[in-house]
């Protein structure tokens, strides 16, 4: 038996899009001591069509064809025989395809080198014993920074720094505040390049003592100090130097002129260096170093200014608009100094003109044209750096398309009808309507609205028919058909319209509908214009639908609150009609002395004080009871001392040192008079006297008492009484209430963080020690290393969990994380921040060149391995997802290899896709493979 194998190659066509950078060039320092003298500047972008690349140095295009020293491999620029004189500068990569052009951020290329000291001999330096001296280093040409040290007499004897000797890392000079005989000798300055580690030595400088006496004591003189203005980028470590000559040896002290020196600051080299790590904006200010000895003192003052590079707050996004519409983009960034903005279109500066407005990060283009399509970039910059945000503007051009199929619309006679026409098209299409193949013209009853809706006023049966909306532009046309049916209006009758019952009785409201028999009807009951929920009314209500056009509402054991306006809303697909009825509920009979037939008055007893009452009289005899009289005028009973104490007295919550007492308010009918209020009495357990506080508002439910002397959770005896203008009423029963334990007082402990992927970090901690101020939950703050904490994110636990998974983070980024407890009172102190970096991003490239061979229901699938980029996590395997078309559930198979064999059930179309798996998460999905399984058929397909 021979199997027939069919080979099918399918080339997937993707939508075109402009260049998007995957990798941009970074600042670099190239060592001139390198053997191959070759510099590589990296650049890569994705796009369809595939982008081409060119480079600029200091704004000038690099001619890679005319200059043999330059070559391009993909987007990477290779510089052969690099030299500082020619190649030092700022580089930008330009990526371009038929959609548009984008420019990368600029990257500074520097060269590391260290020259030799001048070979000229240095003269001897002679000073008196006790005198100060400065030995000059005069370093050779170098780049970038160098580290200074001094050799005493010969290697490896180096000068040890202390309160008397100091080596400035700014000037390289050696400062000796007070020379001693042991200092006599030969001194050599050694410099080391921080990039190449190359070292060179200066000619020796002899130091000798004069023989004409010893130097007496003298006041300090500051010889080495930081600049008067120090500029530092946020997040770096700043070192301020200050050293003085003097006899005796001066002592150095530091202060900040406004505020305190940051707690994180450290003093180095016998206090000659003030080191401030992770500098922040609040660390800016004037700093002073002071040198003092017994002969006097002197000071130097300078200003530390912290700047920040621009950081995005909001960026621009790809946008699709119709020609003729208006584009409004806005980008926003923070930075110090405040950033300014400029715009590029396809890599070239965009200038204001009649249709183009640019102001403070906003770009507005009026009346868009097809020529406005392309790649746009917003640049936010200050004098310390620039950041780029890119987006594609696509001006749409398409024939009209309707998203809905022909449908049927049902209306009722006399009502207005709206037939919608909303095609997707660019530019906006011309719209026309016709009915039964005849053009529809506007009239008093028929209007064509601005949104292309056809509106028919006071519809009738003659309006029935097929309505066609035709949309047309230069790219094509489309039509949508709506069938309009007009039915007779529905009538609804609710009976009885008005009914009066006594508390405890029952009643039935009947709703009858007359409607077109071709339409189904549904019912909705309302009470006082709100839907009636029978499940929440304790069994008093029951729906009864005897026929398709009749529905009853049974109300049993009626209460006073059931009085009101009842509505029955009947609904069909064409109409909705509401009928209403009123239900009156009589109260119970007042309590009197016996009343006989010849009496014309009675005494109502056991009424509540200071309450308005209305009265009606009902006559009765052996036959039955007549109708009640009309209501009397309202009569208010006289005031009396309150007789009902507040209920449910309790307490709790509140801030530290607070006693919070609460109760349920006494309803107005039991307040018995004007001037009603509460008397709150309390005393600490074990004490005798009561403290009493008056609460004058009748609606109050809480009283707070604060005393700094009592500790959290102190027990109090509490009672709450009532009063009005007639006097004091009763107190509640005495209850025990504890003072507030307050907000958490200690931070959590042992905070740990683990990177789960490129976007997830798991945080764990232990609760604070047991005691007052117990947390009811925890708040985890996370922010990027170069951000302020206020710019970060905060997330709270649902309860007292001591773990949290942070999601939505940026890959390959260092975060600071702190945890604090909270309860209903407030937040406690936060833990010290810990640092943790997310894993590198998942691979951005999908598995490519998917090949599959189908043998019946077995599918052998293979693909090219995914190679992670430098800034992405290594691939550790692959995930194969399989689902049947039309179903949401997927089966997942994991494999460490770039091939797998799947067995599919018979009879169905299956969709397969593959993703690379890494520590940073899952990568992009491959192109989908669709496989049809049916017994007996075998085929081979390649994607």
Short mmCIF file of C-alpha atoms in Angstrom, two decimals, residues 189-613:
data_model
loop_
_atom_site.label_atom_id
_atom_site.label_comp_id
_atom_site.label_asym_id
_atom_site.label_seq_id
_atom_site.Cartn_x
_atom_site.Cartn_y
_atom_site.Cartn_z
CA UNK A 189 52.38 59.76 41.48
CA UNK A 190 50.77 56.62 40.00
CA UNK A 191 47.66 56.87 37.82
CA UNK A 192 45.44 53.97 36.70
CA UNK A 193 42.91 54.02 33.84
CA UNK A 194 39.54 52.70 35.06
CA UNK A 195 38.76 51.03 31.72
CA UNK A 196 42.08 49.63 30.48
CA UNK A 197 43.66 49.18 33.95
CA UNK A 198 46.86 50.61 32.47
CA UNK A 199 49.19 52.27 34.97
CA UNK A 200 51.94 54.91 34.57
CA UNK A 201 54.32 56.51 37.08
CA UNK A 202 55.47 60.12 37.28
CA UNK A 203 59.09 61.18 37.77
CA UNK A 204 59.95 61.28 41.50
CA UNK A 205 59.48 64.43 43.58
CA UNK A 206 61.99 64.61 46.52
CA UNK A 207 60.70 66.05 49.78
CA UNK A 208 63.28 67.47 52.20
CA UNK A 209 63.28 69.39 55.50
CA UNK A 210 64.80 72.83 55.81
CA UNK A 211 67.39 73.30 58.51
CA UNK A 212 66.41 76.84 59.51
CA UNK A 213 64.00 75.83 62.25
CA UNK A 214 60.62 74.30 63.01
CA UNK A 215 57.35 75.80 61.78
CA UNK A 216 55.19 77.11 64.60
CA UNK A 217 51.46 76.55 64.99
CA UNK A 218 49.20 78.24 62.43
CA UNK A 219 45.50 78.23 61.60
CA UNK A 220 44.06 75.88 58.94
CA UNK A 221 44.05 76.69 55.25
CA UNK A 222 41.76 74.62 52.97
CA UNK A 223 43.82 73.52 49.97
CA UNK A 224 41.56 70.82 48.45
CA UNK A 225 37.83 71.31 48.17
CA UNK A 226 34.87 70.42 45.96
CA UNK A 227 33.71 72.92 43.29
CA UNK A 228 31.42 75.78 44.24
CA UNK A 229 28.73 74.14 42.07
CA UNK A 230 28.53 70.35 41.89
CA UNK A 231 26.22 68.83 39.26
CA UNK A 232 25.17 65.21 39.83
CA UNK A 233 22.72 62.87 38.12
CA UNK A 234 19.99 61.43 40.29
CA UNK A 235 20.92 57.97 41.57
CA UNK A 236 24.73 58.27 41.38
CA UNK A 237 27.17 58.43 44.29
CA UNK A 238 28.55 61.91 45.00
CA UNK A 239 31.91 62.46 46.75
CA UNK A 240 32.72 65.92 48.13
CA UNK A 241 36.40 66.50 49.08
CA UNK A 242 37.73 68.90 51.71
CA UNK A 243 41.28 68.93 53.20
CA UNK A 244 43.27 71.61 54.95
CA UNK A 245 46.89 72.30 55.88
CA UNK A 246 47.53 73.43 59.43
CA UNK A 247 49.47 72.96 62.66
CA UNK A 248 48.12 71.27 64.71
CA UNK A 249 46.50 68.92 62.15
CA UNK A 250 43.02 70.34 61.47
CA UNK A 251 39.79 68.47 62.10
CA UNK A 252 37.23 68.41 59.25
CA UNK A 253 33.49 68.68 59.94
CA UNK A 254 30.53 68.86 57.52
CA UNK A 255 27.05 70.35 57.56
CA UNK A 256 24.17 71.04 55.19
CA UNK A 257 23.09 74.67 55.33
CA UNK A 258 19.36 73.95 55.06
CA UNK A 259 18.35 70.77 56.85
CA UNK A 260 20.40 67.78 57.84
CA UNK A 261 23.02 65.80 55.97
CA UNK A 262 21.26 62.72 54.53
CA UNK A 263 21.34 59.72 56.87
CA UNK A 264 22.70 57.55 54.08
CA UNK A 265 25.82 59.77 53.78
CA UNK A 266 29.19 58.40 54.94
CA UNK A 267 32.43 60.12 55.92
CA UNK A 268 35.59 58.68 54.37
CA UNK A 269 39.34 59.32 54.65
CA UNK A 270 39.33 60.80 58.17
CA UNK A 271 36.29 62.92 57.29
CA UNK A 272 38.02 64.53 54.31
CA UNK A 273 35.40 63.03 51.93
CA UNK A 274 31.61 63.25 52.33
CA UNK A 275 30.09 60.40 50.29
CA UNK A 276 26.36 60.47 49.46
CA UNK A 277 25.12 57.31 47.66
CA UNK A 278 22.00 57.14 45.46
CA UNK A 279 21.69 60.92 45.32
CA UNK A 280 18.11 62.23 45.17
CA UNK A 281 16.51 65.60 44.44
CA UNK A 282 15.95 66.27 48.14
CA UNK A 283 19.72 65.94 48.73
CA UNK A 284 20.31 69.16 46.75
CA UNK A 285 21.47 72.20 48.68
CA UNK A 286 24.47 74.04 50.05
CA UNK A 287 27.10 71.99 51.91
CA UNK A 288 29.88 73.36 54.06
CA UNK A 289 33.14 71.79 55.21
CA UNK A 290 34.96 73.37 58.16
CA UNK A 291 38.59 72.90 59.12
CA UNK A 292 39.55 73.74 62.73
CA UNK A 293 42.52 73.47 65.08
CA UNK A 294 43.56 75.29 68.24
CA UNK A 295 44.77 78.26 66.21
CA UNK A 296 41.46 78.91 64.47
CA UNK A 297 39.21 77.70 61.71
CA UNK A 298 38.12 78.24 58.12
CA UNK A 299 35.27 76.96 55.97
CA UNK A 300 34.32 76.37 52.36
CA UNK A 301 30.80 76.29 51.06
CA UNK A 302 29.47 74.96 47.75
CA UNK A 303 26.14 73.99 46.18
CA UNK A 304 25.13 70.46 45.19
CA UNK A 305 22.63 70.44 42.34
CA UNK A 306 20.92 67.17 41.36
CA UNK A 307 19.57 66.76 37.84
CA UNK A 308 17.45 64.01 36.33
CA UNK A 309 17.32 62.71 32.79
CA UNK A 310 13.93 62.89 31.09
CA UNK A 311 11.58 60.00 31.91
CA UNK A 312 8.30 59.31 30.12
CA UNK A 313 4.96 59.90 31.84
CA UNK A 314 2.92 59.38 28.68
CA UNK A 315 4.05 58.29 25.20
CA UNK A 316 2.47 58.29 21.76
CA UNK A 317 0.89 55.17 20.26
CA UNK A 318 0.24 53.91 16.73
CA UNK A 319 -2.87 55.61 15.36
CA UNK A 320 -5.20 55.01 12.43
CA UNK A 321 -7.37 57.89 11.20
CA UNK A 322 -9.47 58.75 8.17
CA UNK A 323 -8.27 61.38 5.76
CA UNK A 324 -9.74 64.75 6.69
CA UNK A 325 -9.81 63.94 10.40
CA UNK A 326 -7.63 65.58 13.07
CA UNK A 327 -4.62 63.98 14.77
CA UNK A 328 -3.96 64.89 18.41
CA UNK A 329 -0.92 63.31 20.04
CA UNK A 330 0.52 64.27 23.42
CA UNK A 331 3.71 63.11 25.07
CA UNK A 332 4.77 64.05 28.60
CA UNK A 333 8.04 63.53 30.49
CA UNK A 334 9.55 64.48 33.84
CA UNK A 335 13.08 65.70 34.36
CA UNK A 336 15.18 68.38 35.98
CA UNK A 337 15.61 70.78 34.27
CA UNK A 338 12.10 70.45 32.83
CA UNK A 339 12.29 68.77 29.40
CA UNK A 340 11.47 70.51 26.15
CA UNK A 341 9.91 68.70 23.20
CA UNK A 342 10.46 68.41 19.47
CA UNK A 343 8.97 66.17 16.80
CA UNK A 344 10.33 64.15 13.90
CA UNK A 345 8.48 62.76 10.90
CA UNK A 346 10.31 59.95 9.11
CA UNK A 347 13.53 61.00 10.86
CA UNK A 348 13.33 64.67 9.82
CA UNK A 349 12.35 67.66 11.99
CA UNK A 350 8.63 68.49 11.85
CA UNK A 351 7.92 72.21 11.63
CA UNK A 352 4.77 74.17 12.47
CA UNK A 353 2.73 75.18 9.43
CA UNK A 354 -0.85 75.93 8.53
CA UNK A 355 -2.15 72.44 9.37
CA UNK A 356 0.47 71.47 11.97
CA UNK A 357 0.56 72.77 15.56
CA UNK A 358 3.23 71.85 18.13
CA UNK A 359 3.23 73.11 21.72
CA UNK A 360 4.53 71.66 25.01
CA UNK A 361 4.59 68.06 23.87
CA UNK A 362 1.34 68.24 21.89
CA UNK A 363 1.11 67.64 18.15
CA UNK A 364 -2.06 68.53 16.26
CA UNK A 365 -2.44 67.99 12.52
CA UNK A 366 -5.68 69.29 11.01
CA UNK A 367 -7.37 67.88 7.91
CA UNK A 368 -5.17 64.82 7.55
CA UNK A 369 -3.99 63.81 4.10
CA UNK A 370 -2.54 60.57 2.77
CA UNK A 371 0.87 62.27 2.63
CA UNK A 372 0.79 62.65 6.45
CA UNK A 373 1.21 58.88 6.88
CA UNK A 374 4.52 57.74 8.27
CA UNK A 375 6.62 57.28 11.40
CA UNK A 376 6.54 60.06 14.00
CA UNK A 377 8.80 60.54 17.02
CA UNK A 378 8.39 62.77 20.04
CA UNK A 379 11.71 63.72 21.65
CA UNK A 380 11.81 64.97 25.25
CA UNK A 381 15.17 66.43 26.19
CA UNK A 382 17.04 68.57 28.63
CA UNK A 383 20.73 69.43 28.62
CA UNK A 384 21.59 66.09 30.20
CA UNK A 385 19.86 63.70 27.80
CA UNK A 386 17.02 62.91 25.42
CA UNK A 387 14.42 60.13 25.12
CA UNK A 388 12.42 59.07 22.05
CA UNK A 389 8.84 57.84 21.70
CA UNK A 390 7.82 56.49 18.28
CA UNK A 391 4.47 55.76 16.67
CA UNK A 392 3.06 55.10 13.21
CA UNK A 393 0.32 57.28 11.75
CA UNK A 394 -1.73 55.40 9.19
CA UNK A 395 -4.25 57.26 7.06
CA UNK A 396 -6.94 54.73 6.27
CA UNK A 397 -8.22 54.06 2.76
CA UNK A 398 -10.84 51.31 2.38
CA UNK A 399 -14.12 50.52 0.70
CA UNK A 400 -17.27 50.55 2.88
CA UNK A 401 -17.99 47.41 4.92
CA UNK A 402 -20.97 46.67 7.20
CA UNK A 403 -20.32 44.63 10.32
CA UNK A 404 -23.97 43.51 10.65
CA UNK A 405 -26.02 41.31 8.36
CA UNK A 406 -29.54 42.19 7.14
CA UNK A 407 -31.88 42.29 10.12
CA UNK A 408 -35.53 42.87 11.05
CA UNK A 409 -36.83 45.85 13.04
CA UNK A 410 -40.29 45.87 14.64
CA UNK A 411 -42.04 49.14 15.54
CA UNK A 412 -45.53 50.18 16.65
CA UNK A 413 -48.01 52.51 14.96
CA UNK A 414 -47.52 56.13 16.02
CA UNK A 415 -44.01 55.72 17.36
CA UNK A 416 -40.79 57.12 15.87
CA UNK A 417 -38.42 54.65 14.18
CA UNK A 418 -34.63 54.95 13.65
CA UNK A 419 -32.87 52.84 10.98
CA UNK A 420 -29.12 52.93 11.53
CA UNK A 421 -26.43 52.93 8.83
CA UNK A 422 -22.88 52.70 10.21
CA UNK A 423 -20.41 51.32 7.68
CA UNK A 424 -16.64 51.15 8.21
CA UNK A 425 -14.94 53.07 5.41
CA UNK A 426 -12.18 55.54 4.76
CA UNK A 427 -12.67 58.20 3.68
CA UNK A 428 -16.21 58.64 4.96
CA UNK A 429 -18.63 57.32 2.34
CA UNK A 430 -21.62 58.93 0.66
CA UNK A 431 -24.88 57.50 2.00
CA UNK A 432 -28.19 56.99 0.16
CA UNK A 433 -31.40 55.18 1.18
CA UNK A 434 -34.04 53.37 -0.85
CA UNK A 435 -37.23 51.51 0.07
CA UNK A 436 -38.41 48.59 -2.02
CA UNK A 437 -36.00 49.70 -4.80
CA UNK A 438 -37.26 53.32 -4.75
CA UNK A 439 -35.09 56.17 -3.50
CA UNK A 440 -36.13 57.59 -0.11
CA UNK A 441 -36.49 61.39 -0.08
CA UNK A 442 -36.60 63.58 3.02
CA UNK A 443 -40.02 64.91 4.06
CA UNK A 444 -41.79 66.17 7.17
CA UNK A 445 -42.00 62.62 8.49
CA UNK A 446 -38.74 61.21 7.10
CA UNK A 447 -35.37 62.68 8.05
CA UNK A 448 -31.78 61.69 7.24
CA UNK A 449 -29.74 62.52 10.33
CA UNK A 450 -26.09 63.64 10.33
CA UNK A 451 -24.98 60.18 11.52
CA UNK A 452 -26.69 58.66 8.43
CA UNK A 453 -29.59 57.29 10.49
CA UNK A 454 -32.98 57.30 8.69
CA UNK A 455 -35.64 58.54 11.14
CA UNK A 456 -39.38 58.02 10.50
CA UNK A 457 -41.76 60.16 12.59
CA UNK A 458 -45.20 58.83 13.67
CA UNK A 459 -44.81 55.50 11.85
CA UNK A 460 -47.77 53.76 10.20
CA UNK A 461 -48.44 50.40 8.54
CA UNK A 462 -47.64 51.99 5.17
CA UNK A 463 -44.02 52.42 6.28
CA UNK A 464 -43.44 48.67 6.29
CA UNK A 465 -40.95 47.33 3.76
CA UNK A 466 -37.28 46.66 2.97
CA UNK A 467 -34.97 49.64 3.49
CA UNK A 468 -31.49 49.57 1.93
CA UNK A 469 -28.63 51.82 3.02
CA UNK A 470 -25.94 52.18 0.34
CA UNK A 471 -22.45 53.44 1.30
CA UNK A 472 -20.01 54.44 -1.43
CA UNK A 473 -16.55 56.02 -1.71
CA UNK A 474 -13.78 55.97 -4.33
CA UNK A 475 -12.68 52.50 -3.23
CA UNK A 476 -16.02 50.70 -3.54
CA UNK A 477 -19.54 50.36 -2.14
CA UNK A 478 -21.64 48.19 0.20
CA UNK A 479 -25.30 47.84 1.17
CA UNK A 480 -27.23 46.97 4.34
CA UNK A 481 -30.89 45.84 4.24
CA UNK A 482 -33.30 46.40 7.16
CA UNK A 483 -36.82 44.92 7.05
CA UNK A 484 -39.27 47.18 8.94
CA UNK A 485 -42.50 45.74 10.39
CA UNK A 486 -45.08 48.09 11.99
CA UNK A 487 -47.52 46.59 14.52
CA UNK A 488 -50.57 47.94 16.33
CA UNK A 489 -49.67 49.43 19.75
CA UNK A 490 -50.10 47.37 22.88
CA UNK A 491 -52.69 48.25 25.56
CA UNK A 492 -52.18 47.44 29.25
CA UNK A 493 -54.86 47.50 31.97
CA UNK A 494 -54.02 47.18 35.68
CA UNK A 495 -56.91 46.63 38.08
CA UNK A 496 -58.00 47.72 40.55
CA UNK A 497 -56.59 51.18 39.85
CA UNK A 498 -56.95 52.23 43.51
CA UNK A 499 -57.40 49.92 46.47
CA UNK A 500 -57.42 50.49 50.24
CA UNK A 501 -56.69 47.67 52.69
CA UNK A 502 -55.93 47.23 56.39
CA UNK A 503 -52.66 45.95 57.79
CA UNK A 504 -52.67 42.12 57.68
CA UNK A 505 -55.08 41.77 54.76
CA UNK A 506 -54.25 40.52 51.24
CA UNK A 507 -54.92 41.81 47.72
CA UNK A 508 -54.42 40.76 44.07
CA UNK A 509 -53.41 43.22 41.33
CA UNK A 510 -54.26 41.94 37.82
CA UNK A 511 -52.39 43.09 34.68
CA UNK A 512 -54.06 42.35 31.29
CA UNK A 513 -52.44 43.06 27.91
CA UNK A 514 -53.92 43.40 24.42
CA UNK A 515 -51.19 43.00 21.77
CA UNK A 516 -50.28 41.64 18.36
CA UNK A 517 -50.44 37.83 18.69
CA UNK A 518 -47.25 37.40 16.65
CA UNK A 519 -45.22 39.03 19.41
CA UNK A 520 -44.26 37.54 22.77
CA UNK A 521 -44.91 39.63 25.87
CA UNK A 522 -43.04 39.77 29.20
CA UNK A 523 -44.01 41.47 32.47
CA UNK A 524 -42.10 43.56 35.02
CA UNK A 525 -43.62 44.70 38.33
CA UNK A 526 -42.55 47.92 40.05
CA UNK A 527 -43.16 49.52 43.46
CA UNK A 528 -42.65 53.28 43.62
CA UNK A 529 -40.83 53.15 40.25
CA UNK A 530 -38.30 50.54 41.44
CA UNK A 531 -38.26 46.88 40.25
CA UNK A 532 -40.00 44.67 42.78
CA UNK A 533 -37.79 41.86 44.12
CA UNK A 534 -40.11 39.24 45.58
CA UNK A 535 -37.20 37.24 47.03
CA UNK A 536 -36.31 40.08 49.44
CA UNK A 537 -39.81 40.76 50.72
CA UNK A 538 -40.26 37.85 53.11
CA UNK A 539 -42.92 35.97 51.13
CA UNK A 540 -45.41 38.86 50.99
CA UNK A 541 -45.36 38.96 47.15
CA UNK A 542 -46.04 36.26 44.54
CA UNK A 543 -46.18 36.47 40.73
CA UNK A 544 -49.02 34.54 39.07
CA UNK A 545 -49.22 34.36 35.24
CA UNK A 546 -52.47 32.63 34.24
CA UNK A 547 -52.30 33.32 30.48
CA UNK A 548 -49.69 34.59 28.03
CA UNK A 549 -51.36 38.01 28.11
CA UNK A 550 -52.32 38.19 31.82
CA UNK A 551 -50.16 38.43 34.96
CA UNK A 552 -51.27 38.85 38.59
CA UNK A 553 -49.42 40.10 41.66
CA UNK A 554 -50.54 38.58 44.99
CA UNK A 555 -49.70 40.66 48.13
CA UNK A 556 -50.22 38.73 51.37
CA UNK A 557 -50.27 39.90 55.03
CA UNK A 558 -49.87 43.51 53.99
CA UNK A 559 -47.69 45.84 56.06
CA UNK A 560 -47.74 49.64 56.24
CA UNK A 561 -44.55 49.83 54.15
CA UNK A 562 -46.30 48.04 51.26
CA UNK A 563 -48.37 51.16 50.54
CA UNK A 564 -47.43 53.02 47.38
CA UNK A 565 -47.66 53.18 43.60
CA UNK A 566 -47.52 49.81 41.82
CA UNK A 567 -46.62 49.47 38.15
CA UNK A 568 -46.99 46.68 35.60
CA UNK A 569 -44.68 47.10 32.59
CA UNK A 570 -45.49 44.90 29.60
CA UNK A 571 -42.80 44.52 26.97
CA UNK A 572 -42.60 43.10 23.45
CA UNK A 573 -39.86 43.39 20.85
CA UNK A 574 -41.80 46.34 19.43
CA UNK A 575 -43.19 48.18 22.44
CA UNK A 576 -43.09 48.80 26.19
CA UNK A 577 -46.17 50.08 28.10
CA UNK A 578 -46.60 50.87 31.82
CA UNK A 579 -49.88 50.81 33.75
CA UNK A 580 -50.08 51.97 37.38
CA UNK A 581 -52.30 51.49 40.44
CA UNK A 582 -52.30 52.91 44.00
CA UNK A 583 -52.39 50.81 47.17
CA UNK A 584 -53.43 52.50 50.43
CA UNK A 585 -52.83 50.72 53.75
CA UNK A 586 -54.79 51.60 56.91
CA UNK A 587 -53.10 51.40 60.30
CA UNK A 588 -54.35 49.50 63.36
CA UNK A 589 -57.17 50.77 65.60
CA UNK A 590 -56.15 53.16 68.40
CA UNK A 591 -56.53 51.84 71.97
CA UNK A 592 -59.51 53.58 73.79
CA UNK A 593 -62.01 53.10 76.60
CA UNK A 594 -65.17 51.32 75.56
CA UNK A 595 -67.13 53.40 73.01
CA UNK A 596 -70.93 52.92 72.62
CA UNK A 597 -73.17 53.98 69.81
CA UNK A 598 -74.45 57.17 71.43
CA UNK A 599 -70.95 58.53 72.22
CA UNK A 600 -69.40 61.34 70.20
CA UNK A 601 -65.86 61.32 71.71
CA UNK A 602 -63.26 58.89 73.00
CA UNK A 603 -59.90 58.96 74.77
CA UNK A 604 -56.94 57.36 72.90
CA UNK A 605 -54.41 56.00 75.42
CA UNK A 606 -50.87 54.55 75.54
CA UNK A 607 -49.65 56.87 72.78
CA UNK A 608 -46.03 57.96 72.48
CA UNK A 609 -45.07 61.44 73.70
CA UNK A 610 -44.26 64.21 71.16
CA UNK A 611 -45.56 62.24 68.14
CA UNK A 612 -48.04 63.49 65.51
CA UNK A 613 -51.15 61.32 65.11
#
